[in-house]
Tab-separated table of C-alpha atoms and ligand atoms in Angstrom:
chain	number	residue	atom	x	y	z
A	111	MET	CA	-14.553	-13.443	-15.265
A	112	MET	CA	-11.243	-13.088	-13.486
A	113	THR	CA	-8.212	-14.236	-15.436
A	114	TYR	CA	-5.863	-13.412	-12.549
A	115	SER	CA	-5.456	-16.720	-10.777
A	116	ALA	CA	-5.124	-16.394	-7.047
A	117	PRO	CA	-4.533	-19.673	-5.181
A	118	GLU	CA	-7.306	-18.585	-2.790
A	119	PHE	CA	-9.707	-15.878	-3.873
A	120	LEU	CA	-12.033	-15.362	-0.937
A	121	VAL	CA	-14.998	-13.053	-1.363
A	122	TYR	CA	-16.933	-12.185	1.774
A	123	PRO	CA	-20.271	-10.339	1.544
A	124	GLU	CA	-19.236	-8.285	4.580
A	125	LEU	CA	-16.133	-7.989	6.737
A	126	GLN	CA	-14.839	-5.609	9.337
A	127	SER	CA	-11.375	-5.515	7.783
A	128	THR	CA	-9.840	-7.604	5.007
A	129	ASN	CA	-6.379	-7.161	6.558
A	130	THR	CA	-7.557	-8.465	9.913
A	131	GLU	CA	-9.372	-11.399	8.302
A	132	LEU	CA	-6.343	-12.353	6.222
A	133	LYS	CA	-4.136	-12.276	9.311
A	134	ASN	CA	-6.678	-14.378	11.233
A	135	LEU	CA	-6.731	-16.963	8.452
A	136	LEU	CA	-2.940	-16.981	8.324
A	137	ALA	CA	-2.819	-17.792	12.006
A	138	LYS	CA	-5.028	-20.843	11.372
A	139	ASN	CA	-4.034	-22.033	7.871
A	140	LYS	CA	-1.025	-22.040	5.659
A	141	LEU	CA	-2.222	-19.678	2.928
A	142	ALA	CA	-0.355	-19.568	-0.358
A	143	GLU	CA	1.283	-16.451	-1.696
A	144	TYR	CA	-1.072	-14.300	-3.828
A	145	SER	CA	-4.143	-15.318	-1.858
A	146	VAL	CA	-6.695	-12.518	-1.889
A	147	ILE	CA	-9.516	-11.514	0.431
A	148	VAL	CA	-12.033	-9.054	-0.897
A	149	THR	CA	-15.319	-7.655	0.315
A	150	PRO	CA	-17.795	-5.203	-1.177
A	151	HIS	CA	-18.728	-4.146	2.349
A	152	GLN	CA	-15.890	-3.415	4.723
A	153	THR	CA	-17.437	-2.082	7.901
A	154	ALA	CA	-14.396	-1.214	10.032
A	155	GLY	CA	-11.567	-0.746	7.561
A	156	ARG	CA	-8.276	0.065	9.207
A	157	GLY	CA	-6.028	2.866	8.027
A	158	GLN	CA	-2.592	4.100	9.018
A	159	VAL	CA	-2.035	5.393	12.551
A	160	GLY	CA	-5.272	3.898	13.849
A	161	ASN	CA	-7.475	5.786	11.387
A	162	VAL	CA	-10.577	4.231	9.886
A	163	TRP	CA	-11.031	3.680	6.160
A	164	GLU	CA	-14.429	4.729	4.837
A	165	SER	CA	-15.922	2.697	1.994
A	166	GLU	CA	-19.559	2.604	0.932
A	167	LEU	CA	-21.185	-0.760	0.124
A	168	ASN	CA	-20.415	-1.986	-3.419
A	169	LYS	CA	-18.680	1.214	-4.476
A	170	ASN	CA	-14.955	0.710	-4.008
A	171	LEU	CA	-12.118	-1.762	-3.916
A	172	THR	CA	-11.234	-2.943	-0.434
A	173	PHE	CA	-9.062	-6.025	-0.398
A	174	SER	CA	-5.947	-7.645	0.998
A	175	LEU	CA	-3.302	-9.650	-0.794
A	176	LEU	CA	-0.831	-12.033	0.782
A	177	LEU	CA	2.782	-11.829	-0.323
A	178	ARG	CA	5.606	-13.957	1.015
A	179	PRO	CA	8.718	-11.901	0.302
A	180	THR	CA	11.029	-14.347	2.046
A	181	PHE	CA	13.862	-13.200	-0.248
A	182	LEU	CA	13.754	-9.694	1.235
A	183	ALA	CA	15.774	-8.469	4.212
A	184	PRO	CA	13.563	-6.643	6.730
A	185	HIS	CA	15.378	-3.312	6.279
A	186	LEU	CA	14.259	-3.371	2.625
A	187	GLN	CA	10.577	-3.880	3.384
A	188	PHE	CA	9.655	-0.411	2.084
A	189	TYR	CA	10.186	-1.818	-1.419
A	190	ILE	CA	6.857	-3.580	-1.027
A	191	SER	CA	5.130	-0.264	-0.448
A	192	LYS	CA	6.966	1.173	-3.443
A	193	LEU	CA	5.924	-1.521	-5.872
A	194	VAL	CA	2.333	-1.636	-4.640
A	195	SER	CA	2.052	2.166	-4.962
A	196	MET	CA	3.454	2.028	-8.488
A	197	ALA	CA	1.024	-0.724	-9.466
A	198	ILE	CA	-1.940	1.318	-8.189
A	199	ILE	CA	-0.816	4.340	-10.165
A	200	GLU	CA	-0.365	2.309	-13.295
A	201	THR	CA	-3.809	0.768	-12.889
A	202	ILE	CA	-5.485	4.161	-12.440
A	203	LYS	CA	-3.765	5.347	-15.595
A	204	GLN	CA	-4.812	2.273	-17.593
A	205	ILE	CA	-8.420	2.186	-16.421
A	206	ALA	CA	-9.312	5.857	-15.964
A	207	ASN	CA	-6.536	7.643	-17.862
A	208	ILE	CA	-5.685	9.718	-14.802
A	209	GLU	CA	-2.183	10.588	-13.579
A	210	ALA	CA	-2.032	9.692	-9.920
A	211	LYS	CA	0.959	10.283	-7.662
A	212	ILE	CA	2.463	8.600	-4.635
A	213	LYS	CA	2.291	10.722	-1.533
A	214	TRP	CA	4.991	9.398	0.728
A	215	PRO	CA	4.740	7.065	2.470
A	216	ASN	CA	1.475	5.230	1.770
A	217	ASP	CA	-1.096	7.338	-0.042
A	218	ILE	CA	-2.122	7.638	-3.649
A	219	TYR	CA	-3.074	11.166	-4.593
A	220	ILE	CA	-4.774	12.687	-7.583
A	221	ASN	CA	-4.109	16.409	-7.642
A	222	ASP	CA	-4.351	17.266	-3.946
A	223	LYS	CA	-6.785	14.551	-2.964
A	224	LYS	CA	-6.478	11.004	-1.732
A	225	ALA	CA	-7.799	8.284	-4.033
A	226	ALA	CA	-6.256	5.254	-2.358
A	227	GLY	CA	-4.618	4.155	0.861
A	228	ILE	CA	-2.306	1.254	1.561
A	229	LEU	CA	-1.890	-0.609	4.819
A	230	ILE	CA	0.952	-3.113	4.703
A	231	GLU	CA	1.459	-5.372	7.693
A	232	ASN	CA	4.708	-7.323	7.611
A	233	SER	CA	5.889	-10.218	9.699
A	234	ILE	CA	9.575	-10.945	10.142
A	235	LEU	CA	11.076	-14.376	10.772
A	236	GLY	CA	14.765	-14.359	11.671
A	237	THR	CA	16.643	-12.281	9.122
A	238	LYS	CA	13.967	-12.320	6.427
A	239	LEU	CA	10.411	-11.249	5.878
A	240	ASP	CA	7.949	-14.063	6.399
A	241	TYR	CA	4.763	-12.561	5.035
A	242	SER	CA	3.297	-9.268	4.002
A	243	VAL	CA	-0.406	-8.493	4.172
A	244	VAL	CA	-1.007	-5.794	1.593
A	245	GLY	CA	-4.300	-4.007	2.226
A	246	ILE	CA	-5.554	-1.607	-0.401
A	247	GLY	CA	-8.537	0.710	-0.399
A	248	LEU	CA	-9.172	2.411	-3.731
A	249	ASN	CA	-12.029	4.895	-4.025
A	250	VAL	CA	-13.774	4.057	-7.265
A	251	ASN	CA	-17.495	4.729	-7.647
A	252	GLN	CA	-18.327	6.452	-4.365
A	253	GLU	CA	-20.085	9.769	-4.957
A	254	ILE	CA	-20.035	11.292	-1.470
A	255	PHE	CA	-17.678	10.795	1.476
A	256	ILE	CA	-19.100	11.353	4.914
A	257	SER	CA	-16.260	10.640	7.357
A	258	ASP	CA	-13.766	13.298	8.355
A	259	ALA	CA	-11.008	11.552	6.378
A	260	PRO	CA	-8.811	14.236	4.872
A	261	ASN	CA	-9.291	14.973	1.152
A	262	PRO	CA	-10.958	11.822	-0.175
A	263	ILE	CA	-11.716	11.548	-3.877
A	264	SER	CA	-13.018	8.757	-6.103
A	265	LEU	CA	-12.443	7.994	-9.759
A	266	TRP	CA	-16.163	8.654	-10.339
A	267	GLN	CA	-15.836	12.137	-8.844
A	268	LEU	CA	-13.038	12.878	-11.277
A	269	THR	CA	-14.457	11.421	-14.474
A	270	ASN	CA	-18.202	10.955	-13.922
A	271	GLU	CA	-17.804	7.358	-15.017
A	272	HIS	CA	-18.620	4.170	-13.150
A	273	TYR	CA	-15.953	1.491	-13.220
A	274	ASN	CA	-16.313	-2.278	-13.148
A	275	LEU	CA	-14.768	-3.280	-9.807
A	276	GLU	CA	-13.963	-6.833	-10.841
A	277	LYS	CA	-11.995	-5.730	-13.886
A	278	LEU	CA	-10.229	-3.052	-11.888
A	279	LEU	CA	-9.216	-5.543	-9.212
A	280	GLU	CA	-7.992	-8.013	-11.794
A	281	ARG	CA	-5.844	-5.388	-13.504
A	282	LEU	CA	-4.478	-4.157	-10.188
A	283	LEU	CA	-3.542	-7.665	-9.057
A	284	GLU	CA	-1.806	-8.318	-12.371
A	285	ASN	CA	0.120	-5.062	-12.058
A	286	ILE	CA	1.159	-5.839	-8.484
A	287	GLU	CA	2.301	-9.306	-9.493
A	288	HIS	CA	4.344	-7.845	-12.333
A	289	ALA	CA	5.948	-5.171	-10.119
A	290	TYR	CA	6.602	-7.725	-7.371
A	291	HIS	CA	8.416	-9.868	-9.884
A	292	GLN	CA	10.751	-6.924	-10.588
A	293	LEU	CA	11.597	-6.938	-6.891
A	294	GLU	CA	12.080	-10.709	-6.837
A	295	VAL	CA	14.647	-10.431	-9.605
A	296	ASN	CA	16.311	-7.534	-7.770
A	297	ARG	CA	15.665	-4.735	-10.275
A	298	LEU	CA	15.982	-2.195	-7.522
A	299	SER	CA	17.219	0.757	-9.563
A	300	LEU	CA	14.347	0.360	-12.019
A	301	ILE	CA	11.878	0.387	-9.128
A	302	ASN	CA	13.623	3.352	-7.486
A	303	ASN	CA	13.632	5.427	-10.682
A	304	GLU	CA	9.981	4.807	-11.438
A	305	TYR	CA	9.014	5.417	-7.836
A	306	HIS	CA	10.905	8.687	-7.693
A	307	ASN	CA	9.246	9.888	-10.914
A	308	SER	CA	5.807	9.086	-9.523
A	309	LEU	CA	6.133	11.008	-6.261
A	310	TYR	CA	3.640	13.677	-5.255
A	311	ARG	CA	5.347	17.074	-4.867
A	312	ILE	CA	8.640	15.773	-6.216
A	313	SER	CA	9.589	19.121	-7.685
A	314	GLY	CA	9.623	22.605	-6.219
A	315	TYR	CA	9.139	23.955	-2.706
A	316	HIS	CA	6.069	22.978	-0.694
A	317	TRP	CA	4.806	23.397	2.834
A	318	PHE	CA	5.420	20.629	5.320
A	319	GLU	CA	4.880	20.327	9.059
A	320	ASP	CA	6.967	18.515	11.644
A	321	ASN	CA	6.899	18.606	15.443
A	322	LYS	CA	8.489	22.073	15.391
A	323	GLY	CA	5.946	23.612	13.026
A	324	LYS	CA	5.411	24.466	9.370
A	325	PHE	CA	8.186	25.135	6.895
A	326	GLU	CA	8.859	25.218	3.161
A	327	ALA	CA	11.117	22.603	1.638
A	328	CYS	CA	11.605	20.387	-1.369
A	329	ILE	CA	11.895	16.626	-1.474
A	330	ASP	CA	15.498	15.504	-1.816
A	331	HIS	CA	15.147	11.719	-1.826
A	332	ILE	CA	13.669	8.698	-0.125
A	333	ASN	CA	16.191	6.113	0.954
A	334	GLU	CA	15.963	2.318	0.809
A	335	MET	CA	14.454	2.147	4.260
A	336	GLY	CA	11.742	4.588	3.249
A	337	LEU	CA	13.062	7.591	5.163
A	338	LEU	CA	12.303	10.899	3.453
A	339	THR	CA	14.889	13.672	3.224
A	340	LEU	CA	13.774	17.255	2.611
A	341	VAL	CA	15.934	20.294	1.944
A	342	ASP	CA	14.591	23.483	3.480
A	343	LYS	CA	15.063	27.021	2.167
A	344	GLU	CA	18.245	27.440	4.195
A	345	GLY	CA	19.703	24.417	2.410
A	346	GLN	CA	19.379	22.322	5.565
A	347	LYS	CA	18.641	18.618	5.082
A	348	ARG	CA	15.972	17.122	7.301
A	349	GLU	CA	15.281	13.382	7.456
A	350	TYR	CA	11.942	11.920	8.505
A	351	ALA	CA	10.541	8.530	9.388
A	352	PHE	CA	6.848	7.708	8.841
A	353	LYS	CA	4.478	9.722	10.975
A	354	GLU	CA	7.091	12.389	11.754
A	355	LEU	CA	6.051	14.621	8.885
A	356	LYS	CA	2.848	15.986	7.409
A	357	PHE	CA	2.359	17.459	3.970
A	358	VAL	CA	0.498	20.757	4.327
A	359	ILE	CA	-2.246	20.715	1.726
A	360	ASN	CA	-4.489	23.640	0.722
A	361	ASP	CA	-3.185	25.833	3.517
B	68	BTN	C1	-4.598	4.585	4.969
B	68	BTN	O1	-4.597	5.369	4.035
B	68	BTN	O2	-4.620	4.986	6.132
B	68	BTN	C2	-4.575	3.109	4.673
B	68	BTN	C3	-5.939	2.606	4.303
B	68	BTN	C4	-5.956	1.137	3.967
B	68	BTN	C5	-7.351	0.635	3.744
B	68	BTN	C6	-7.384	-0.780	3.243
B	68	BTN	S1	-8.995	-1.262	2.723
B	68	BTN	C7	-8.513	-2.941	2.653
B	68	BTN	C8	-7.554	-3.200	3.786
B	68	BTN	N1	-8.264	-3.621	4.984
B	68	BTN	C9	-8.196	-2.729	5.957
B	68	BTN	O3	-8.733	-2.826	7.067
B	68	BTN	N2	-7.454	-1.672	5.561
B	68	BTN	C10	-6.943	-1.862	4.226
């Protein structure tokens, strides 16, 4: 039984994409904040940059949550990604006792593999955010991945245990709600500190790739707008927006 109380908790036996469905419903109805759409069978899950999100029937969490961060100025919208990432990490730690990391900007990594992806679709009204559709895919009990998605991993593959998806979802929603509340009450430095400490490859030099090629650098910081600054081996700072930089993994 769920103890998390969503105003609308819509479970569909099958859907192409929970994000798309939530946005379709929003266009027709006034949905309350914290409404959730979940399906055990997402057939055309959408990922970042037009990628697809693979998820086998009944094996993983694929859901979307509606937030209405009307208190947030659009240039601060990356805070939503931050708090959602932190809530996923916390949930993985609580349920599976695994240390996951946030791979900037929207991936959750365990070691060098991707355990979860986040697709946040925001709508702006005037000078504030109107709504935020937070789509999360978390690989839980899937044993084999067949798509050419880079580096997928599930909690089962790491621990050989099967996890109860309902309980996992409930815990994750509670953790998101809690983290979101920190944002509502403007505890930005708390969020920033925790986020920074949870970043994948936060210390040391690593290989990255931009439009000029591969290079070694370390992460300097991520600013409020979500831009990532690296420092290369010549001490040169390089700033990147989403999609301008790739982490080179296992190269
Ligand atoms: C990525 O890593 O590229 C983001 C993946 C996001 C997948 C989730 S699954 C639930 C929600 N509905 C979608 O269509 N996509 C997101």
